[in-house]
């Protein structure tokens, strides 16, 4: 339900970019180019890259999963009920077998789920799951998840790729992975009878192979442009200008209606950055309207808030910062703070900003560099993996509630600048049963974390894909990534 509401929020539009050539797939396979490193094919860690999430979700089912539009659908659990005022979720497991042929049972599934949850400790996703009190076996094929307080987004959380259930180190599908050479891999749907399920007579005619190629963004776009890819996945702000280099006519480039964090994270607090007012000066100096204008994408709006106003539990009591001030007025105030710092005889060295490669990152850096220069701060760009004073963050939300944003900026996750008081308010909200009381506590937490000035919001994230006309199994998603199994099913 949350996914439906989010999909209607925000004025995102289809980019009308196109390609005239036809796909050059082989043997009926759907050719998919993924912007990302080939290491995603064998990724086993709990913290997954976006590319690795695609592989994990395709090969390691959880209790539930996502369809192509980001809606929760059955996976290992074929049905569930919610009881005890939202504090108990009871799942009935489907018929089937683990990879070794043993029947899927509640005890082994519950053990796998507990292990997946434990592996996420210390991460933002682990905080999202913190209200889980116990995973219990109720019957041979029935699992109950008890919560300390209601978690309306629990099903969406359980559908995350990181919550896939391993058995003896292996996943249960629904797809089998065959690694290839030079960043290539193929994924095939496993016949139902090989998973201990009822045979589907039409399966051989409906299932198609996905031929994946993990590659650099420019190469992925070139594969599509030259007709060697039917789908391109993994587009973000840093790569969106690449889409504009394609020939124009009918609309193959799509934007997902995501929310999340896109901005600069403070990574160090020595010297000038050690003062919250100075960190705020950097946030005030950035002309967000001018920055987004460089991209010329209709409907992409700037923001100064750390929480999206579109989340379901936003009370509307916290608005955009510095309302009524023009960009010039904000920069004048920021310049005064910088001058005061330097006037006290203190040094302000050039600040390093870590960013990913890509023309979109260049657009962001150039605007930030120019704006900060106007207030007396010099910056240089360094590679994404380098240590830096500030880092460009681009993360799409996993669910549409304020807790996602606040957990991303918690002291558990962000060590440089955080708000212990804000974390306390979030913890209190997690225990609150009343929705209004919970929302009020989250608003207090947002105010505290905002005042710490550890994150400089710029806008919503952008997530884009390229999909050839007539391709089935793809839909715009509020979560910004696209499960592979729906792409492998041909329509009846």
Short mmCIF file of C-alpha atoms in Angstrom, two decimals, residues 29-413:
data_model
loop_
_atom_site.label_atom_id
_atom_site.label_comp_id
_atom_site.label_asym_id
_atom_site.label_seq_id
_atom_site.Cartn_x
_atom_site.Cartn_y
_atom_site.Cartn_z
CA UNK A 29 17.35 -14.26 -24.10
CA UNK A 30 16.59 -10.81 -22.75
CA UNK A 31 19.81 -8.80 -22.78
CA UNK A 32 20.24 -6.75 -19.58
CA UNK A 33 23.12 -4.33 -19.02
CA UNK A 34 23.72 -3.43 -15.37
CA UNK A 35 25.73 -0.40 -14.34
CA UNK A 36 28.01 -1.91 -11.72
CA UNK A 37 31.01 -4.05 -10.96
CA UNK A 38 31.10 -7.74 -11.89
CA UNK A 39 31.98 -8.54 -8.27
CA UNK A 40 28.21 -8.33 -7.66
CA UNK A 41 27.87 -11.78 -9.22
CA UNK A 42 29.62 -13.47 -6.30
CA UNK A 43 28.81 -10.97 -3.52
CA UNK A 44 28.19 -12.75 -0.20
CA UNK A 45 28.37 -9.90 2.31
CA UNK A 46 25.36 -8.65 4.27
CA UNK A 47 25.84 -5.08 2.98
CA UNK A 48 25.10 -5.25 -0.72
CA UNK A 49 25.86 -2.88 -3.55
CA UNK A 50 22.88 -1.98 -5.78
CA UNK A 51 24.13 -4.38 -8.44
CA UNK A 52 24.54 -7.18 -5.90
CA UNK A 53 20.99 -6.59 -4.67
CA UNK A 54 19.74 -7.65 -8.10
CA UNK A 55 21.60 -10.96 -7.94
CA UNK A 56 20.70 -11.65 -4.29
CA UNK A 57 16.99 -10.99 -4.77
CA UNK A 58 16.91 -13.25 -7.85
CA UNK A 59 18.73 -16.20 -6.31
CA UNK A 60 17.96 -16.05 -2.56
CA UNK A 61 14.27 -15.77 -1.73
CA UNK A 62 13.02 -14.34 1.53
CA UNK A 63 9.62 -14.77 3.12
CA UNK A 64 8.29 -12.18 0.68
CA UNK A 65 9.61 -10.32 -2.34
CA UNK A 66 8.83 -7.48 -4.74
CA UNK A 67 7.10 -7.46 -8.08
CA UNK A 68 8.16 -5.16 -10.92
CA UNK A 69 6.24 -2.21 -9.43
CA UNK A 70 7.73 -2.55 -5.95
CA UNK A 71 4.67 -4.23 -4.42
CA UNK A 72 5.16 -6.97 -1.82
CA UNK A 73 4.36 -10.45 -3.17
CA UNK A 74 4.61 -13.99 -1.72
CA UNK A 75 7.92 -15.84 -1.87
CA UNK A 76 8.81 -18.55 0.68
CA UNK A 77 5.65 -17.54 2.52
CA UNK A 78 2.54 -17.93 0.41
CA UNK A 79 0.24 -16.15 2.89
CA UNK A 80 0.33 -14.17 6.11
CA UNK A 81 -1.86 -12.41 8.65
CA UNK A 82 -1.24 -9.48 10.98
CA UNK A 83 -2.58 -9.73 14.55
CA UNK A 84 -2.17 -8.18 18.01
CA UNK A 85 -2.73 -4.63 16.76
CA UNK A 86 0.12 -4.90 14.30
CA UNK A 87 2.63 -6.45 16.70
CA UNK A 88 2.48 -10.00 15.36
CA UNK A 89 2.98 -11.24 11.79
CA UNK A 90 2.21 -14.90 11.13
CA UNK A 91 3.56 -16.47 7.93
CA UNK A 92 2.61 -19.81 6.41
CA UNK A 93 5.39 -21.28 4.28
CA UNK A 94 4.66 -22.69 0.85
CA UNK A 95 5.36 -26.22 -0.25
CA UNK A 96 8.87 -26.66 -1.52
CA UNK A 97 12.35 -27.91 -0.85
CA UNK A 98 15.71 -26.42 0.08
CA UNK A 99 18.59 -26.77 -2.39
CA UNK A 100 19.57 -30.15 -0.90
CA UNK A 101 16.06 -31.55 -1.44
CA UNK A 102 14.92 -31.35 2.18
CA UNK A 103 11.41 -30.04 2.73
CA UNK A 104 11.11 -26.37 3.68
CA UNK A 105 10.06 -26.24 7.30
CA UNK A 106 9.49 -23.49 9.84
CA UNK A 107 12.46 -24.36 12.04
CA UNK A 108 15.06 -24.09 9.26
CA UNK A 109 13.41 -20.99 7.78
CA UNK A 110 13.24 -19.29 11.19
CA UNK A 111 16.93 -20.06 11.81
CA UNK A 112 17.85 -18.58 8.43
CA UNK A 113 15.78 -15.46 9.10
CA UNK A 114 17.37 -14.91 12.52
CA UNK A 115 20.79 -15.25 10.90
CA UNK A 116 19.95 -12.69 8.21
CA UNK A 117 18.66 -10.20 10.79
CA UNK A 118 21.74 -10.67 12.99
CA UNK A 119 24.07 -10.06 10.02
CA UNK A 120 22.64 -6.55 9.63
CA UNK A 121 23.51 -5.38 13.14
CA UNK A 122 25.21 -1.97 13.05
CA UNK A 123 23.63 -0.98 9.73
CA UNK A 124 20.75 1.37 8.99
CA UNK A 125 18.70 -1.62 7.81
CA UNK A 126 19.48 -3.30 11.12
CA UNK A 127 17.98 -0.28 12.91
CA UNK A 128 14.91 -0.52 10.68
CA UNK A 129 14.46 -4.07 11.98
CA UNK A 130 15.20 -3.23 15.63
CA UNK A 131 11.56 -3.59 16.71
CA UNK A 132 11.62 -7.32 15.93
CA UNK A 133 11.41 -8.95 19.34
CA UNK A 134 11.37 -12.62 18.41
CA UNK A 135 11.13 -15.00 15.45
CA UNK A 136 9.19 -18.05 16.64
CA UNK A 137 8.19 -21.40 15.17
CA UNK A 138 4.46 -21.94 15.68
CA UNK A 139 3.94 -25.09 13.62
CA UNK A 140 5.69 -27.22 11.02
CA UNK A 141 5.23 -24.57 8.31
CA UNK A 142 4.24 -21.52 10.35
CA UNK A 143 6.53 -18.72 11.58
CA UNK A 144 5.54 -15.81 13.82
CA UNK A 145 7.43 -12.53 14.09
CA UNK A 146 6.70 -10.70 17.36
CA UNK A 147 7.33 -6.95 17.49
CA UNK A 148 7.99 -4.65 20.43
CA UNK A 149 5.75 -2.09 18.71
CA UNK A 150 3.89 -1.95 15.38
CA UNK A 151 6.10 -1.76 12.28
CA UNK A 152 3.77 -0.89 9.38
CA UNK A 153 6.60 -1.31 6.88
CA UNK A 154 7.66 -4.80 8.08
CA UNK A 155 6.62 -6.62 4.90
CA UNK A 156 8.55 -4.12 2.78
CA UNK A 157 11.59 -4.65 5.01
CA UNK A 158 11.33 -8.44 4.80
CA UNK A 159 11.25 -8.15 0.99
CA UNK A 160 14.68 -6.49 0.92
CA UNK A 161 17.40 -8.57 -0.82
CA UNK A 162 19.45 -8.64 2.39
CA UNK A 163 16.63 -10.57 4.08
CA UNK A 164 16.90 -13.50 1.68
CA UNK A 165 17.13 -16.85 3.46
CA UNK A 166 20.23 -18.96 2.96
CA UNK A 167 20.23 -22.70 3.61
CA UNK A 168 23.67 -24.28 3.95
CA UNK A 169 25.08 -21.21 2.26
CA UNK A 170 22.77 -21.43 -0.76
CA UNK A 171 19.64 -19.64 -1.87
CA UNK A 172 16.46 -21.24 -3.10
CA UNK A 173 15.93 -19.24 -6.26
CA UNK A 174 13.65 -18.47 -7.97
CA UNK A 175 16.51 -18.14 -10.46
CA UNK A 176 19.75 -20.01 -11.00
CA UNK A 177 22.91 -18.07 -11.78
CA UNK A 178 25.54 -19.15 -14.29
CA UNK A 179 28.60 -16.83 -14.20
CA UNK A 180 30.19 -16.08 -17.55
CA UNK A 181 33.32 -14.32 -18.74
CA UNK A 182 34.21 -10.62 -18.48
CA UNK A 183 31.38 -9.51 -16.20
CA UNK A 184 28.69 -11.60 -17.88
CA UNK A 185 26.21 -13.96 -16.29
CA UNK A 186 22.98 -15.69 -17.20
CA UNK A 187 19.97 -16.18 -14.95
CA UNK A 188 17.28 -18.77 -15.58
CA UNK A 189 14.06 -19.44 -13.70
CA UNK A 190 14.23 -22.79 -11.93
CA UNK A 191 11.40 -25.14 -12.98
CA UNK A 192 8.86 -25.39 -10.15
CA UNK A 193 9.17 -29.18 -9.88
CA UNK A 194 12.90 -28.78 -9.17
CA UNK A 195 11.96 -26.60 -6.19
CA UNK A 196 9.51 -29.13 -4.74
CA UNK A 197 6.49 -27.32 -6.16
CA UNK A 198 3.71 -28.28 -8.56
CA UNK A 199 4.77 -28.60 -12.19
CA UNK A 200 3.55 -25.84 -14.52
CA UNK A 201 2.84 -27.20 -18.03
CA UNK A 202 3.42 -23.82 -19.69
CA UNK A 203 6.69 -23.10 -17.86
CA UNK A 204 9.06 -23.91 -20.79
CA UNK A 205 7.13 -21.54 -23.05
CA UNK A 206 6.87 -18.65 -20.59
CA UNK A 207 10.34 -18.61 -18.98
CA UNK A 208 13.15 -16.82 -20.78
CA UNK A 209 16.82 -16.49 -19.94
CA UNK A 210 18.25 -13.19 -18.77
CA UNK A 211 21.69 -12.49 -20.18
CA UNK A 212 23.37 -9.98 -17.83
CA UNK A 213 26.37 -7.80 -18.48
CA UNK A 214 27.88 -5.84 -15.57
CA UNK A 215 29.76 -2.90 -17.00
CA UNK A 216 30.61 0.79 -16.76
CA UNK A 217 27.69 3.21 -17.22
CA UNK A 218 28.86 4.59 -20.56
CA UNK A 219 29.33 1.07 -21.92
CA UNK A 220 25.88 0.01 -20.70
CA UNK A 221 24.27 2.94 -22.52
CA UNK A 222 26.31 2.18 -25.64
CA UNK A 223 25.12 -1.44 -25.59
CA UNK A 224 21.53 -0.21 -25.55
CA UNK A 225 22.18 2.43 -28.19
CA UNK A 226 23.78 -0.14 -30.49
CA UNK A 227 20.97 -2.64 -29.99
CA UNK A 228 22.90 -5.16 -27.88
CA UNK A 229 20.89 -4.60 -24.69
CA UNK A 230 17.13 -4.54 -24.18
CA UNK A 231 17.27 -3.16 -20.64
CA UNK A 232 19.77 -0.98 -18.76
CA UNK A 233 19.57 -0.91 -14.97
CA UNK A 234 21.32 1.06 -12.25
CA UNK A 235 21.14 4.66 -13.46
CA UNK A 236 21.68 7.39 -10.85
CA UNK A 237 22.43 11.12 -10.69
CA UNK A 238 26.08 10.62 -11.59
CA UNK A 239 25.14 8.94 -14.87
CA UNK A 240 21.88 10.63 -15.95
CA UNK A 241 23.60 12.95 -18.50
CA UNK A 242 24.61 9.82 -20.44
CA UNK A 243 20.97 9.15 -21.29
CA UNK A 244 20.70 12.49 -23.05
CA UNK A 245 23.32 11.49 -25.60
CA UNK A 246 21.00 8.98 -27.22
CA UNK A 247 18.99 9.74 -30.35
CA UNK A 248 15.59 11.27 -29.66
CA UNK A 249 12.10 10.15 -30.51
CA UNK A 250 10.00 7.63 -28.55
CA UNK A 251 10.74 7.23 -24.79
CA UNK A 252 12.94 4.43 -23.55
CA UNK A 253 14.40 6.19 -20.52
CA UNK A 254 12.32 6.07 -17.35
CA UNK A 255 12.68 7.72 -13.96
CA UNK A 256 11.51 5.95 -10.81
CA UNK A 257 9.43 7.96 -8.30
CA UNK A 258 11.93 7.51 -5.46
CA UNK A 259 12.57 9.40 -2.26
CA UNK A 260 15.77 9.22 -0.22
CA UNK A 261 18.95 11.12 0.55
CA UNK A 262 20.95 13.03 -2.04
CA UNK A 263 23.45 15.51 -0.68
CA UNK A 264 26.75 15.95 1.14
CA UNK A 265 27.65 14.05 4.29
CA UNK A 266 30.17 15.57 6.69
CA UNK A 267 32.97 13.02 7.12
CA UNK A 268 35.40 14.90 9.38
CA UNK A 269 34.96 17.40 12.18
CA UNK A 270 38.42 18.90 12.54
CA UNK A 271 38.83 22.67 12.42
CA UNK A 272 36.15 24.61 10.57
CA UNK A 273 33.86 21.59 10.24
CA UNK A 274 33.89 21.01 13.99
CA UNK A 275 31.33 23.78 14.54
CA UNK A 276 27.65 23.12 13.69
CA UNK A 277 27.17 26.76 12.63
CA UNK A 278 30.02 26.44 10.14
CA UNK A 279 28.57 23.23 8.75
CA UNK A 280 25.27 25.05 8.37
CA UNK A 281 27.09 27.80 6.47
CA UNK A 282 28.10 25.27 3.83
CA UNK A 283 24.49 24.10 3.54
CA UNK A 284 23.27 27.70 3.22
CA UNK A 285 25.79 28.51 0.50
CA UNK A 286 24.59 25.93 -2.03
CA UNK A 287 22.22 27.26 -4.67
CA UNK A 288 20.10 24.16 -5.15
CA UNK A 289 17.93 25.64 -7.88
CA UNK A 290 20.98 26.48 -9.97
CA UNK A 291 22.48 23.03 -9.33
CA UNK A 292 19.38 21.18 -10.53
CA UNK A 293 19.02 23.52 -13.51
CA UNK A 294 22.29 22.12 -14.84
CA UNK A 295 20.51 18.79 -15.39
CA UNK A 296 17.35 20.23 -17.01
CA UNK A 297 15.07 17.45 -15.72
CA UNK A 298 11.45 18.49 -15.35
CA UNK A 299 9.91 17.96 -11.93
CA UNK A 300 13.15 17.36 -10.01
CA UNK A 301 12.79 19.55 -6.93
CA UNK A 302 15.46 20.75 -4.47
CA UNK A 303 15.13 20.29 -0.72
CA UNK A 304 16.79 21.40 2.50
CA UNK A 305 15.04 18.78 4.65
CA UNK A 306 16.57 15.47 5.69
CA UNK A 307 13.14 13.77 5.69
CA UNK A 308 10.94 13.77 2.59
CA UNK A 309 7.58 15.50 3.12
CA UNK A 310 5.95 12.64 1.20
CA UNK A 311 6.45 10.05 3.94
CA UNK A 312 3.30 8.77 5.58
CA UNK A 313 4.19 9.81 9.13
CA UNK A 314 5.28 13.39 8.39
CA UNK A 315 3.18 15.82 10.47
CA UNK A 316 4.05 18.82 8.33
CA UNK A 317 5.42 20.72 11.33
CA UNK A 318 8.94 20.91 9.91
CA UNK A 319 9.34 22.82 6.67
CA UNK A 320 12.17 23.74 4.36
CA UNK A 321 15.03 25.63 5.99
CA UNK A 322 15.81 29.34 5.51
CA UNK A 323 12.43 30.11 3.99
CA UNK A 324 12.10 33.72 2.85
CA UNK A 325 15.83 34.03 2.17
CA UNK A 326 17.18 34.22 -1.36
CA UNK A 327 20.28 32.28 -2.41
CA UNK A 328 22.23 35.56 -2.30
CA UNK A 329 21.06 36.30 1.24
CA UNK A 330 21.98 32.83 2.43
CA UNK A 331 25.40 33.10 0.83
CA UNK A 332 25.98 36.50 2.44
CA UNK A 333 25.26 35.04 5.87
CA UNK A 334 27.46 32.04 5.15
CA UNK A 335 30.29 34.32 3.98
CA UNK A 336 30.08 36.27 7.23
CA UNK A 337 30.58 33.08 9.25
CA UNK A 338 33.53 32.03 7.12
CA UNK A 339 35.08 35.50 7.44
CA UNK A 340 34.63 35.40 11.22
CA UNK A 341 36.43 32.06 11.37
CA UNK A 342 39.32 33.28 9.27
CA UNK A 343 39.38 36.65 11.09
CA UNK A 344 40.22 34.89 14.33
CA UNK A 345 43.50 33.78 12.78
CA UNK A 346 42.37 30.23 12.08
CA UNK A 347 43.29 28.33 8.95
CA UNK A 348 40.65 27.01 6.56
CA UNK A 349 42.34 24.54 4.22
CA UNK A 350 40.86 23.31 0.96
CA UNK A 351 38.13 20.77 1.71
CA UNK A 352 38.03 17.44 -0.12
CA UNK A 353 34.69 16.21 -1.50
CA UNK A 354 34.52 12.52 -2.43
CA UNK A 355 32.24 11.76 -5.39
CA UNK A 356 31.67 8.90 -7.81
CA UNK A 357 32.85 9.23 -11.39
CA UNK A 358 30.40 10.42 -13.99
CA UNK A 359 29.24 13.57 -15.74
CA UNK A 360 26.38 14.07 -13.27
CA UNK A 361 28.83 14.21 -10.39
CA UNK A 362 30.78 16.80 -12.36
CA UNK A 363 27.67 18.96 -12.61
CA UNK A 364 27.16 18.71 -8.85
CA UNK A 365 30.78 19.45 -8.02
CA UNK A 366 31.05 22.43 -10.32
CA UNK A 367 28.02 24.12 -8.77
CA UNK A 368 29.08 23.32 -5.19
CA UNK A 369 32.62 24.52 -5.90
CA UNK A 370 31.40 27.81 -7.34
CA UNK A 371 28.88 28.41 -4.54
CA UNK A 372 31.36 27.67 -1.76
CA UNK A 373 33.99 29.84 -3.44
CA UNK A 374 31.54 32.74 -3.17
CA UNK A 375 31.52 32.41 0.62
CA UNK A 376 35.29 31.93 0.94
CA UNK A 377 35.60 28.11 1.04
CA UNK A 378 37.78 26.24 -1.44
CA UNK A 379 37.06 22.60 -2.31
CA UNK A 380 38.57 19.91 -4.50
CA UNK A 381 37.05 16.71 -5.85
CA UNK A 382 38.57 13.36 -4.89
CA UNK A 383 37.65 9.79 -5.91
CA UNK A 384 34.67 8.16 -4.21
CA UNK A 385 36.75 5.68 -2.21
CA UNK A 386 39.21 8.26 -0.84
CA UNK A 387 39.06 9.74 2.62
CA UNK A 388 37.45 13.17 2.49
CA UNK A 389 35.94 16.02 4.47
CA UNK A 390 32.58 15.69 2.71
CA UNK A 391 31.08 12.86 0.68
CA UNK A 392 28.32 12.88 -1.93
CA UNK A 393 25.56 10.53 -0.73
CA UNK A 394 22.95 9.13 -3.11
CA UNK A 395 20.65 6.57 -1.46
CA UNK A 396 17.06 5.67 -2.32
CA UNK A 397 14.71 4.95 0.59
CA UNK A 398 13.73 1.34 1.22
CA UNK A 399 10.34 2.32 2.59
CA UNK A 400 8.27 5.47 2.88
CA UNK A 401 8.55 6.51 6.52
CA UNK A 402 10.58 9.06 8.47
CA UNK A 403 12.43 6.35 10.38
CA UNK A 404 14.31 5.34 7.24
CA UNK A 405 15.84 8.82 6.88
CA UNK A 406 16.61 9.21 10.58
CA UNK A 407 18.20 5.76 10.84
CA UNK A 408 20.49 6.63 7.93
CA UNK A 409 21.83 9.57 9.97
CA UNK A 410 21.97 7.85 13.36
CA UNK A 411 25.08 7.64 15.51
CA UNK A 412 25.19 3.90 14.80
CA UNK A 413 25.72 4.59 11.11
#
